Short mmCIF file of C-alpha atoms and ligand atoms in Angstrom, two decimals:
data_model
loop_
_atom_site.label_atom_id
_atom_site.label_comp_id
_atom_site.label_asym_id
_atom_site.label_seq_id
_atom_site.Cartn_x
_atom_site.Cartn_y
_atom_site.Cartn_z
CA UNK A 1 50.32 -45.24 57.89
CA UNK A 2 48.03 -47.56 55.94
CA UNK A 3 44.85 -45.48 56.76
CA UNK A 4 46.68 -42.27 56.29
CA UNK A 5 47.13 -43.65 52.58
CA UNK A 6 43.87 -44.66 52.09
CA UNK A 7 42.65 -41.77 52.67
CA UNK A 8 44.93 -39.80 50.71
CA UNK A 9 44.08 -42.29 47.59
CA UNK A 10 40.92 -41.38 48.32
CA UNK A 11 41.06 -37.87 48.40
CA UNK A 12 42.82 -37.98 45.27
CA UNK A 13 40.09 -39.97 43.52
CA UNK A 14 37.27 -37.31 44.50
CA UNK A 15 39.89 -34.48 43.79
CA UNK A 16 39.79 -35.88 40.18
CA UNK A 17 36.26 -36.99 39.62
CA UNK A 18 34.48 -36.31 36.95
CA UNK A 19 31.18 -34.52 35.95
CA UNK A 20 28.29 -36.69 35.66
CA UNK A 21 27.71 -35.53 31.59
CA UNK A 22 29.88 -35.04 28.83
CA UNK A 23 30.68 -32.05 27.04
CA UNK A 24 29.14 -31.63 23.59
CA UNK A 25 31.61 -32.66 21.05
CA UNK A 26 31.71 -29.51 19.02
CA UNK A 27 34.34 -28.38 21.89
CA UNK A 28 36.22 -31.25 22.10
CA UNK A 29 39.63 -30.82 21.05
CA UNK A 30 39.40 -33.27 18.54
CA UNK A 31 36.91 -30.93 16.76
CA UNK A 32 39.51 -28.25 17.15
CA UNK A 33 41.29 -27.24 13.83
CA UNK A 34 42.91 -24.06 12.75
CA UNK A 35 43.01 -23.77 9.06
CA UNK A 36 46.68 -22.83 7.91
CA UNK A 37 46.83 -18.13 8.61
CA UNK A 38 48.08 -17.27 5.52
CA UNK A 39 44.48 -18.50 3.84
CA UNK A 40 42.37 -16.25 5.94
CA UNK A 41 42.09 -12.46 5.67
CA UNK A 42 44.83 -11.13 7.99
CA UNK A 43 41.53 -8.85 9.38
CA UNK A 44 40.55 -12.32 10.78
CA UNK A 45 43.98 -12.99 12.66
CA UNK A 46 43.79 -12.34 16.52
CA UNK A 47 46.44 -10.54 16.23
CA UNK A 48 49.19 -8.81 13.80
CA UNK A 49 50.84 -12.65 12.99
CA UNK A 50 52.59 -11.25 10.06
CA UNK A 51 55.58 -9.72 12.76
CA UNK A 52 56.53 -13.45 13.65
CA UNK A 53 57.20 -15.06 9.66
CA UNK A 54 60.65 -14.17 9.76
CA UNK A 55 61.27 -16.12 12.89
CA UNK A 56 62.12 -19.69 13.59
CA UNK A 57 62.59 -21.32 17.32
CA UNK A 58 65.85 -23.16 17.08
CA UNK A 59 67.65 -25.05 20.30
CA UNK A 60 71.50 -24.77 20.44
CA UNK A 61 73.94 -26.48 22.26
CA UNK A 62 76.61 -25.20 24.48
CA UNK A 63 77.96 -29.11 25.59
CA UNK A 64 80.94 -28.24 23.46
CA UNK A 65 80.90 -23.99 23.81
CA UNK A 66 81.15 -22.82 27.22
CA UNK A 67 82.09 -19.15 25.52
CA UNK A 68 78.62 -19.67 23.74
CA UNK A 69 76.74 -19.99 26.78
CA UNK A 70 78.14 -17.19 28.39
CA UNK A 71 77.60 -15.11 25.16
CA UNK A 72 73.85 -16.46 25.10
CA UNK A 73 73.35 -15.56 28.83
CA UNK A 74 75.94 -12.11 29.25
CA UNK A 75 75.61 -10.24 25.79
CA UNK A 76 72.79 -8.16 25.05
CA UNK A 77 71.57 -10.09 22.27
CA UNK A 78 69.04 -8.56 20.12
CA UNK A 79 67.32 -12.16 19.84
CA UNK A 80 64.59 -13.59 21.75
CA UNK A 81 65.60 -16.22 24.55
CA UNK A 82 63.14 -18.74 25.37
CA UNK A 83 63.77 -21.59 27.95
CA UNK A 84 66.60 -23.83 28.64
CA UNK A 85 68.12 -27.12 29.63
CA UNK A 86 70.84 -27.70 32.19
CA UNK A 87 71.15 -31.02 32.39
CA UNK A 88 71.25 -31.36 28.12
CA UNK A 89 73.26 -28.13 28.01
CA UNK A 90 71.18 -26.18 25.32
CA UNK A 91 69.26 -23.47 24.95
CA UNK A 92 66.23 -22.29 22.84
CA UNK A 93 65.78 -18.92 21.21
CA UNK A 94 63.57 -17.07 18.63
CA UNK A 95 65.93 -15.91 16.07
CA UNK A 96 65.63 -14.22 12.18
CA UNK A 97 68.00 -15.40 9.30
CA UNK A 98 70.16 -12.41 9.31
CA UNK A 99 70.94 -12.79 13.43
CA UNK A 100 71.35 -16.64 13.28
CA UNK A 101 74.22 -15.64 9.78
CA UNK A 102 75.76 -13.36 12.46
CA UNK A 103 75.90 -16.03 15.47
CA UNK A 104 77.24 -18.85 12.75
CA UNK A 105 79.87 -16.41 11.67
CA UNK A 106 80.95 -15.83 15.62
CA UNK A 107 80.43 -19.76 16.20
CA UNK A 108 81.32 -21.35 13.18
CA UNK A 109 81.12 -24.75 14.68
CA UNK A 110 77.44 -23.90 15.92
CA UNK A 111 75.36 -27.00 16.99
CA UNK A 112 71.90 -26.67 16.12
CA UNK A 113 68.48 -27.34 15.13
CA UNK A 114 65.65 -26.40 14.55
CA UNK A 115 62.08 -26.62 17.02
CA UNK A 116 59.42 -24.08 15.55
CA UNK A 117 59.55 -23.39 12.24
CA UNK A 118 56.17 -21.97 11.25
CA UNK A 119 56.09 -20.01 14.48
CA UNK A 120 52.99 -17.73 13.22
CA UNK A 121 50.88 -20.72 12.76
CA UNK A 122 51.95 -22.08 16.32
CA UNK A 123 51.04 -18.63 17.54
CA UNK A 124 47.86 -18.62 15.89
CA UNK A 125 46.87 -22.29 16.88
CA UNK A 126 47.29 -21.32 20.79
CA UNK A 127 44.23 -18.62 20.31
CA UNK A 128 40.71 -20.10 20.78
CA UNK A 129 38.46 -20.13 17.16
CA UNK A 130 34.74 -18.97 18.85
CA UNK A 131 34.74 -16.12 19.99
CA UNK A 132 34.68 -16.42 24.07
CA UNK A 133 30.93 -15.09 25.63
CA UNK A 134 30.53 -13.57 28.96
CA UNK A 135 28.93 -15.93 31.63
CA UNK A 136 25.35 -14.45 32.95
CA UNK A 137 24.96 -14.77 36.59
CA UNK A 138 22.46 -17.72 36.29
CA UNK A 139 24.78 -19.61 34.14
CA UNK A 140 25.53 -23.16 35.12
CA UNK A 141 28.77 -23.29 37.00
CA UNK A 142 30.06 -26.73 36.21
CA UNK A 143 28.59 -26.82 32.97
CA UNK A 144 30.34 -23.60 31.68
CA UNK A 145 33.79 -24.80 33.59
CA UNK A 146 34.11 -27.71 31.33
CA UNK A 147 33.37 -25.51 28.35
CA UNK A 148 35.81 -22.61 30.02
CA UNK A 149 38.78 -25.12 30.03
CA UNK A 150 39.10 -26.53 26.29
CA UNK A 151 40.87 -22.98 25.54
CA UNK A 152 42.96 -20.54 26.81
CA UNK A 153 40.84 -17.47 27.62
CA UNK A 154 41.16 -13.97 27.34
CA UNK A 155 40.83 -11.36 30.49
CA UNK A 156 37.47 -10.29 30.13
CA UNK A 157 36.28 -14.03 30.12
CA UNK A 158 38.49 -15.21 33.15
CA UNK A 159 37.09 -12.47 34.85
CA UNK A 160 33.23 -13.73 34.47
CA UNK A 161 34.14 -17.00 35.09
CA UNK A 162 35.34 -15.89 38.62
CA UNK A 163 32.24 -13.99 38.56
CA UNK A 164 30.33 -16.94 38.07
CA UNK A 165 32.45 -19.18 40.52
CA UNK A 166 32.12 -16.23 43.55
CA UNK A 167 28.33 -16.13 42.84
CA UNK A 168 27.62 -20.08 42.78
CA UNK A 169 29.61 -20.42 45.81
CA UNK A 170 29.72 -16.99 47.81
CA UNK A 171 30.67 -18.99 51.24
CA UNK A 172 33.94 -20.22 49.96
CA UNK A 173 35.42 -17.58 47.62
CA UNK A 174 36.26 -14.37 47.50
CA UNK A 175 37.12 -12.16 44.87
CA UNK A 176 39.52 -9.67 46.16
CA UNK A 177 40.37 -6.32 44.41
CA UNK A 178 43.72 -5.23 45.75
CA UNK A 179 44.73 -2.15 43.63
CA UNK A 180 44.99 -1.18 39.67
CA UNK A 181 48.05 -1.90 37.16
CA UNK A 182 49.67 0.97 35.07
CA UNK A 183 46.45 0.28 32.51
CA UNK A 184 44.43 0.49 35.19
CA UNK A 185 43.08 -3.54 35.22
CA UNK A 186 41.96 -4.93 38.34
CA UNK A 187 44.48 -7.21 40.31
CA UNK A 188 42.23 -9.63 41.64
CA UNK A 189 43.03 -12.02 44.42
CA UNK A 190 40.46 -15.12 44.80
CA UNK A 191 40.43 -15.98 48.25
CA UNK A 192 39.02 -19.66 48.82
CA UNK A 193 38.29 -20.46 52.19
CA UNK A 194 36.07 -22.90 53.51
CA UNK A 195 34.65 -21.67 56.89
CA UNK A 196 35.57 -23.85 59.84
CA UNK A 197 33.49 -23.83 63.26
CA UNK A 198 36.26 -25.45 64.79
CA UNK A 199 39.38 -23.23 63.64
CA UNK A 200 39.70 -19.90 63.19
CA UNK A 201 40.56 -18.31 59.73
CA UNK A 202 43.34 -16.41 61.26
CA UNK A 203 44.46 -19.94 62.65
CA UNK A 204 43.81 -21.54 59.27
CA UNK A 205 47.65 -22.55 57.08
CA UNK A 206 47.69 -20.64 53.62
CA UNK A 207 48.82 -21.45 50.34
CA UNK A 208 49.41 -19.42 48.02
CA UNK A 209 49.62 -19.75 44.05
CA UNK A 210 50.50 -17.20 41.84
CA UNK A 211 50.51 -17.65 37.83
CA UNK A 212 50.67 -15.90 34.44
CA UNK A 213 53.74 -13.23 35.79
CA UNK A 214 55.25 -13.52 32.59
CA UNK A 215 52.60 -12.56 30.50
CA UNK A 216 53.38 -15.07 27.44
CA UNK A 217 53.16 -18.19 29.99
CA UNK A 218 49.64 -18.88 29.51
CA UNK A 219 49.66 -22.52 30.72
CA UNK A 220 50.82 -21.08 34.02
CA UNK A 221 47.25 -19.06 33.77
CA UNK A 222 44.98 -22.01 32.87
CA UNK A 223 46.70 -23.85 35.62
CA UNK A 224 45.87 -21.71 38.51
CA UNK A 225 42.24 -21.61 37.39
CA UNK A 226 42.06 -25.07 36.65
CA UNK A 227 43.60 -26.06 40.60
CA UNK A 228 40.41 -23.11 41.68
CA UNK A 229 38.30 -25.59 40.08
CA UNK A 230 39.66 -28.97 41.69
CA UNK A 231 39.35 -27.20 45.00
CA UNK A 232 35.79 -26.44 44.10
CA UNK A 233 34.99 -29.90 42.95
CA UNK A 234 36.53 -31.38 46.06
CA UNK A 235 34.64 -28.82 47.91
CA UNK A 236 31.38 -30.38 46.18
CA UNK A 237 31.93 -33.74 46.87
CA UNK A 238 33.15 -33.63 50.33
CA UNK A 239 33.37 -30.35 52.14
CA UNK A 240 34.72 -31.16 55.30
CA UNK A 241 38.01 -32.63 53.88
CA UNK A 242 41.46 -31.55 55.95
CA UNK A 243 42.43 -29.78 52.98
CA UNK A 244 38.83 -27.52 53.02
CA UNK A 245 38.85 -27.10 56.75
CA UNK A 246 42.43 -26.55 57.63
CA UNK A 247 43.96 -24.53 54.96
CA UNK A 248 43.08 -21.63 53.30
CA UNK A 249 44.00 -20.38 49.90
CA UNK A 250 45.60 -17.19 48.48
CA UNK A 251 44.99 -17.29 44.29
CA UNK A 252 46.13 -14.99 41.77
CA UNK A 253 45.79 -16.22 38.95
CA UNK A 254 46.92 -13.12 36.46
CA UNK A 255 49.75 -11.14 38.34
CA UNK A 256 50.61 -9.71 35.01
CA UNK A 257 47.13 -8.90 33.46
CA UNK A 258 48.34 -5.52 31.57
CA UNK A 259 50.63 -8.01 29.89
CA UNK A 260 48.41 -10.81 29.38
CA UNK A 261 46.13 -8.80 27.82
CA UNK A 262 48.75 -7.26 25.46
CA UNK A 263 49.44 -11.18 24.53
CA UNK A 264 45.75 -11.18 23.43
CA UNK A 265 46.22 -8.06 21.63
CA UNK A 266 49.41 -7.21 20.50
CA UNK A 267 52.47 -9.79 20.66
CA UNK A 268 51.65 -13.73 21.97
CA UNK A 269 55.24 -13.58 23.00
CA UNK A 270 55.49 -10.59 25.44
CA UNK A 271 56.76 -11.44 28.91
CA UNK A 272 56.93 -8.35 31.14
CA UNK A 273 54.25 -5.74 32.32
CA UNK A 274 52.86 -2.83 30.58
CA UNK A 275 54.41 -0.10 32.82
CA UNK A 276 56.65 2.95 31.03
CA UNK A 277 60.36 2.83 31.57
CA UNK A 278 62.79 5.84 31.45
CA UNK A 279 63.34 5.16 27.69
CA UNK A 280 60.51 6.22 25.84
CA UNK A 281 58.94 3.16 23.70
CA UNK A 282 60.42 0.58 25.73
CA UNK A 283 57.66 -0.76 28.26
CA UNK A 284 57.71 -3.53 30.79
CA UNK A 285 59.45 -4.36 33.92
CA UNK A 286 59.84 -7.95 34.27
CA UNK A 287 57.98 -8.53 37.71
CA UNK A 288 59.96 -11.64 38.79
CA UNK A 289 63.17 -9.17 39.13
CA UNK A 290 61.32 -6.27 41.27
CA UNK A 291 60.65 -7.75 44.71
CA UNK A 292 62.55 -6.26 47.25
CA UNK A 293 64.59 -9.02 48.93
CA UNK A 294 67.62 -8.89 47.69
CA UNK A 295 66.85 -6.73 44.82
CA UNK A 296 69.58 -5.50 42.38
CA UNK A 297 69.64 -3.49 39.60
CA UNK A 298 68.99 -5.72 36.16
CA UNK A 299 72.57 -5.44 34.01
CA UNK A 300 69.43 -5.53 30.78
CA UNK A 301 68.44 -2.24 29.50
CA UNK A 302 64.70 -0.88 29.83
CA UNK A 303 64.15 -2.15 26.68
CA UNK A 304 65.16 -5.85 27.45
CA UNK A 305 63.24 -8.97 28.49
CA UNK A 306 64.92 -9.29 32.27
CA UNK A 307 64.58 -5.44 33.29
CA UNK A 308 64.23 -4.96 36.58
CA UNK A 309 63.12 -1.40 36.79
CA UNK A 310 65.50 1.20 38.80
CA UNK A 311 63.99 0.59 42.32
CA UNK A 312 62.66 -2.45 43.96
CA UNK A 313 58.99 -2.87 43.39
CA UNK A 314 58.74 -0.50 40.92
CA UNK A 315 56.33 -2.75 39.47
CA UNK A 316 53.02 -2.18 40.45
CA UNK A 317 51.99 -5.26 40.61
CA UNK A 318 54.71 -6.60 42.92
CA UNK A 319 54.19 -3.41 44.84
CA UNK A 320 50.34 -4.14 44.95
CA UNK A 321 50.72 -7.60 46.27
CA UNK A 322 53.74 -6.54 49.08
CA UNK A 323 50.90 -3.86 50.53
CA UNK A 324 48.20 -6.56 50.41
CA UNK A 325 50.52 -9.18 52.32
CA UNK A 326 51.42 -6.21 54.77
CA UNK A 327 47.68 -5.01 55.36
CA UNK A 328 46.79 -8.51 55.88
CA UNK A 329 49.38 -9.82 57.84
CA UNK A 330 47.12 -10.56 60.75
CA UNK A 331 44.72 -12.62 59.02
CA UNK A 332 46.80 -14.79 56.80
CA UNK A 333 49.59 -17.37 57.91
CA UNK A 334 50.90 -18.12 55.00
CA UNK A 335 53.08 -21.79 55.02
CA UNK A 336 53.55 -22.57 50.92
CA UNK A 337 53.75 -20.33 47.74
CA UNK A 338 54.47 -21.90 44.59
CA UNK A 339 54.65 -19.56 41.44
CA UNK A 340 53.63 -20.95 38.08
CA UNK A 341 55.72 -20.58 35.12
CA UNK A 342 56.82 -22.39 31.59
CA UNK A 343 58.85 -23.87 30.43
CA UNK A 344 61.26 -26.58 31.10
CA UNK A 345 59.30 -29.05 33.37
CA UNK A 346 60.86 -28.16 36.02
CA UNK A 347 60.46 -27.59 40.14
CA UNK A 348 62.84 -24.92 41.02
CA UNK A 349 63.40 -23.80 45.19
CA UNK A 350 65.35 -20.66 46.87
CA UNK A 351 67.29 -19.46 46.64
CA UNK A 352 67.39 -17.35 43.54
CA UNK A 353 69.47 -14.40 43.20
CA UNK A 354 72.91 -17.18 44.91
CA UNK A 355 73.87 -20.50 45.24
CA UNK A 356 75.71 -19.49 47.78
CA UNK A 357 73.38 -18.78 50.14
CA UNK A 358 71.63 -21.92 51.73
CA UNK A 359 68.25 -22.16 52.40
CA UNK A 360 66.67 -22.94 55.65
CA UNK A 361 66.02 -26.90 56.26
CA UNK A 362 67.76 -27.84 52.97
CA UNK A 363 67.38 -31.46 53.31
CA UNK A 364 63.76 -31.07 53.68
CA UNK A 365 63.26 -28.84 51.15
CA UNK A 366 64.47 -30.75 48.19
CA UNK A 367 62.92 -34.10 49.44
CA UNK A 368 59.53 -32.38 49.26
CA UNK A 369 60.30 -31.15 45.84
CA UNK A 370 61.29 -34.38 44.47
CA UNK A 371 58.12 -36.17 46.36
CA UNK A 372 56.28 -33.22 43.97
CA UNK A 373 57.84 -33.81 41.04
CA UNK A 374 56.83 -37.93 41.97
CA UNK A 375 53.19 -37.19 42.55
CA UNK A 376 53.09 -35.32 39.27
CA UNK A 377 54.62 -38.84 37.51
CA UNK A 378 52.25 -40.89 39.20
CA UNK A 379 49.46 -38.93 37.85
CA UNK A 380 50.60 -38.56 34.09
CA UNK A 381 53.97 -40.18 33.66
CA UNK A 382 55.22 -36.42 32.89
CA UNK A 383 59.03 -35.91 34.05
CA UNK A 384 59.95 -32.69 36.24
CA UNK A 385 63.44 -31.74 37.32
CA UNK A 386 64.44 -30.39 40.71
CA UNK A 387 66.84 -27.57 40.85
CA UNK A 388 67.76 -24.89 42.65
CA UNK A 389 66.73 -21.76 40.95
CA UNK A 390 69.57 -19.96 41.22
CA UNK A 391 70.67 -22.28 38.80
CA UNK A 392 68.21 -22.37 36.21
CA UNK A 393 68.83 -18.53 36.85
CA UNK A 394 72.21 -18.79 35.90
CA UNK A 395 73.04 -16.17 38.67
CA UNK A 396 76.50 -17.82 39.27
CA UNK A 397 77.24 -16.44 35.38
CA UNK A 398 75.52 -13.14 36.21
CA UNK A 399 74.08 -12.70 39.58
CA UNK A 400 71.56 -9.97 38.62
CA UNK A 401 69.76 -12.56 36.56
CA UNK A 402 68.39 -14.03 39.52
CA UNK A 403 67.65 -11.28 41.80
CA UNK A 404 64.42 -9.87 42.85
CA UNK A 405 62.29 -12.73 42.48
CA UNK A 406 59.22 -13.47 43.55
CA UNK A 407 60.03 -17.37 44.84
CA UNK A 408 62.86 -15.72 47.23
CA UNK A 409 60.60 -12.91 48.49
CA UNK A 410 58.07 -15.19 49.50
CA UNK A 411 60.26 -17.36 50.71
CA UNK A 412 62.23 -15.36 52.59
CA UNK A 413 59.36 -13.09 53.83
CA UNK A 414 56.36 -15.52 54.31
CA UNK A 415 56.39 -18.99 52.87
CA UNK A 416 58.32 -21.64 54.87
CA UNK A 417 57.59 -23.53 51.81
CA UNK A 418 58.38 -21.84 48.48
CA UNK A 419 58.29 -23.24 44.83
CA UNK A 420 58.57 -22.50 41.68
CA UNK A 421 57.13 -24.35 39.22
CA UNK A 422 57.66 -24.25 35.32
CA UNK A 423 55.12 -26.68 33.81
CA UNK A 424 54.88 -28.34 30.38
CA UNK A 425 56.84 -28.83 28.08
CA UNK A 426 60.67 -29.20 27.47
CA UNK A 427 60.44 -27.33 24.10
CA UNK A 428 58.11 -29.06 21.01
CA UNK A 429 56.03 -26.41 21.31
CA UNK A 430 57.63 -23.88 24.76
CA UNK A 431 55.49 -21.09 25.21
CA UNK A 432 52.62 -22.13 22.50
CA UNK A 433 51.20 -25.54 24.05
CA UNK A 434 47.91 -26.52 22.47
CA UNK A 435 44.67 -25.62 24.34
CA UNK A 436 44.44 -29.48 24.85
CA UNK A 437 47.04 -29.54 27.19
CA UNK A 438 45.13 -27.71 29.85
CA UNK A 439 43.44 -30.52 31.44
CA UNK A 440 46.29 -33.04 31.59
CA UNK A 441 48.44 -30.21 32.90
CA UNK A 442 46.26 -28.67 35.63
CA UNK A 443 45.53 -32.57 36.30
CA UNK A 444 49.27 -33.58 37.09
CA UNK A 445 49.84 -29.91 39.11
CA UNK A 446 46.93 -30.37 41.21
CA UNK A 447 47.96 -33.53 41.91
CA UNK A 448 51.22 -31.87 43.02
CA UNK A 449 49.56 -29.53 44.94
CA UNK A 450 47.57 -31.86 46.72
CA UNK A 451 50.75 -33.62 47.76
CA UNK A 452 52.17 -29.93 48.36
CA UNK A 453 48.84 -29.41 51.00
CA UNK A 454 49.15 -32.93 52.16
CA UNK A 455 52.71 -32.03 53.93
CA UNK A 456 51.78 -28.51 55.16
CA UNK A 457 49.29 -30.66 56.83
CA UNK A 458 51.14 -32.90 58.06
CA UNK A 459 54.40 -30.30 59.22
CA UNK A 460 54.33 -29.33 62.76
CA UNK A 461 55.68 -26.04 62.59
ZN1 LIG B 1 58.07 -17.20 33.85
#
């Protein structure tokens, strides 16, 4: 036991080593400062900020309200929900003055406050201030990955980093095109596989780790990238680690690029894909209600946030990835998926769409969740809940809410061990954390997912 810790400490001090030179300072986050929007020409704004100034974030509280909660979570509300909190009892939303008069004048005893005030400037803030290059093919890997990390990136540049990571090391990954969107992008899988004289791929565990399927979750983005590049490192230092050898790794790291790109072009705070509806002007199907395992139709209108489109997979993009998984049955045996999400801080596992319905090995399941949740402490002292999902769902208010999902799919389907993850934080700043949160985040999940790889390992099945 005491060697198989040893080695594990050890593998988690290469997994985290650092570069042997520093980053010029002019990209340091320190060096990072957005002057206030409203003083620049609005020609200079990324995008239109103008359409958030009406809006404040504010957190309510249901503790004493349970016909508030189910009014938050049945009506058709015309504001914006953000995340939530179970255990606290509130949750956040994106409201103007005229709809928070209305919802004090149906809850006059409304409990309250306020957590983003200037949202445009916390919108603005989130968006990098160079303008991002293309990497050339004899670019320095490592040195551009440091560079690539102190900001969230737009498509076009996360695609030439991969660019640059599959030509620096064309024996471990692969780049794989599996179909177009409804805007015609590329959804690009980045296979990372270490060959193995000793095991064949086919024979090989996968993991698999999905992120940015809600479009405005871009931490969820920057982490997947950022775990490519801890694999990579590792793979540097000491390529014939278990972890290299005996797993393999499924990566996409924007499921939802129509929609991310729209965040980079249109609204920061869009969540679904770009795909046309039956109502014309209302676009988006919300890809984490259109798998097909226990699918139902979403009680939200076309138009809505949680719309599930009229037929399972009508997405493309879950379609795309349910014909990839099918054409490559043979060579992948997939073990874990975790999906990436914000907010809450929180690991969520099947199922979804009930709490009735128990998942397989239970026990197990949790125990490895809350051994995540530790190895994510240990890193950074950051706290993460475990729950069920069908809780943070709220499917026992509305079942629809939680059907469709990606996390049962998989599980169901492929993983024996499925996640969902929603990372940083518990609501200062929800969907707009600060570029300088990258690193410490995508240092605490890799740490988790090297725990996560560390038990597929070790699991007989
Ligand atoms: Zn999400």
């Amino acid at each position: 036991m005491k060697v198989l810790l040893s080695i594990f400490l050890l593998i988690q001090t290469i997994w985290s080593f650092q570069l042997p030179f520093t980053v010029p300072d002019v990209f340091s986050s320190s060096s990072r400062k957005h002057t206030h929007y409203s003083k620049l020409n609005p020609q200079d704004h990324p995008i239109d900020l103008s359409q958030y100034k009406e809006d404040v974030v504010i957190r309510v509280s249901y503790a004493n309200s349970p016909s508030l909660k189910e009014f938050l979570t049945k009506s058709e509300v015309t504001f914006n929900k953000w995340g939530k909190n179970n255990n606290q009892q509130t949750v956040d939303i994106q409201i103007n003055e005229e709809e928070l008069v209305k919802l004090i004048e149906k809850f006059p005893s409304l409990e309250y406050h306020t957590i983003i005030e200037d949202l445009p400037q916390r919108i603005y803030e989130t968006f990098p201030l160079q303008e991002s290059q293309v990497f050339a093919q004899d670019d320095d890997f490592h040195v551009q990955s440091e560079l690539f990390f102190k900001e969230y990136r737009e498509l076009a540049t996360i695609e030439s980093w991969l660019n640059l990571l599959q030509s620096t090391f064309p024996d471990v990954v692969k780049i794989e095109d599996i179909g177009e969107t409804f805007e015609h992008k590329k959804l690009n899988v980045v296979h990372f596989s270490v060959p193995n004289g000793d095991v064949e791929h086919k024979d090989k565990k996968t993991i698999v780790i999905t992120g940015g399927v809600h479009a405005r979750e871009w931490i969820s983005v920057s982490s997947t990238l950022y775990l490519i590049y801890q694999l990579i490192k590792l793979y540097s230092a000491w390529p014939n680690s278990k972890i290299l050898t005996q797993l393999d790794f499924l990566f996409i790291p924007v499921i939802n690029p129509d929609g991310y790109e729209y965040t980079w072009t249109n609204d920061r705070l869009w969540r679904k894909n770009r795909q046309e509806t039956p109502i014309p002007k209302c676009f988006g199907i919300d890809i984490d209600h259109s798998y097909g395992y226990h699918w139902t139709k979403s009680s939200d209108w076309a138009c809505g946030e949680e719309y599930s489109g009229e037929v399972p997979f009508e997405a493309f993009e879950s379609r795309l990835w349910d014909e990839y998984l099918n054409k490559t049955n043979k060579d992948h045996n997939i073990y874990g998926y975790i999906d990436l999400h914000s907010y809450s801080q929180e690991i969520l596992y099947p199922y979804a769409y009930s709490c009735n319905q128990q998942p397989r090995d239970e026990e197990n399941l949790i125990e490895l969740a809350w051994g995540i949740a530790k190895s994510i402490r240990m890193k950074s002292g950051t706290n993460y809940n475990v729950l069920p999902a069908c809780i943070d769902k709220d499917s026992d208010l509305l079942p629809d809410l939680g059907s469709g999902s990606g996390l049962d799919y998989m599980y169901h389907n492929r993983a024996y061990w499925a996640y969902q993850f929603k990372l940083r934080d518990t609501g200062g700043h929800g969907f707009l954390l600060p570029a300088k949160y990258i690193e410490p985040v995508g240092d605490e999940i890799a740490s988790a997912i090297l725990y996560f790889c560390k038990f597929i390992l070790s699991d007989e099945r």
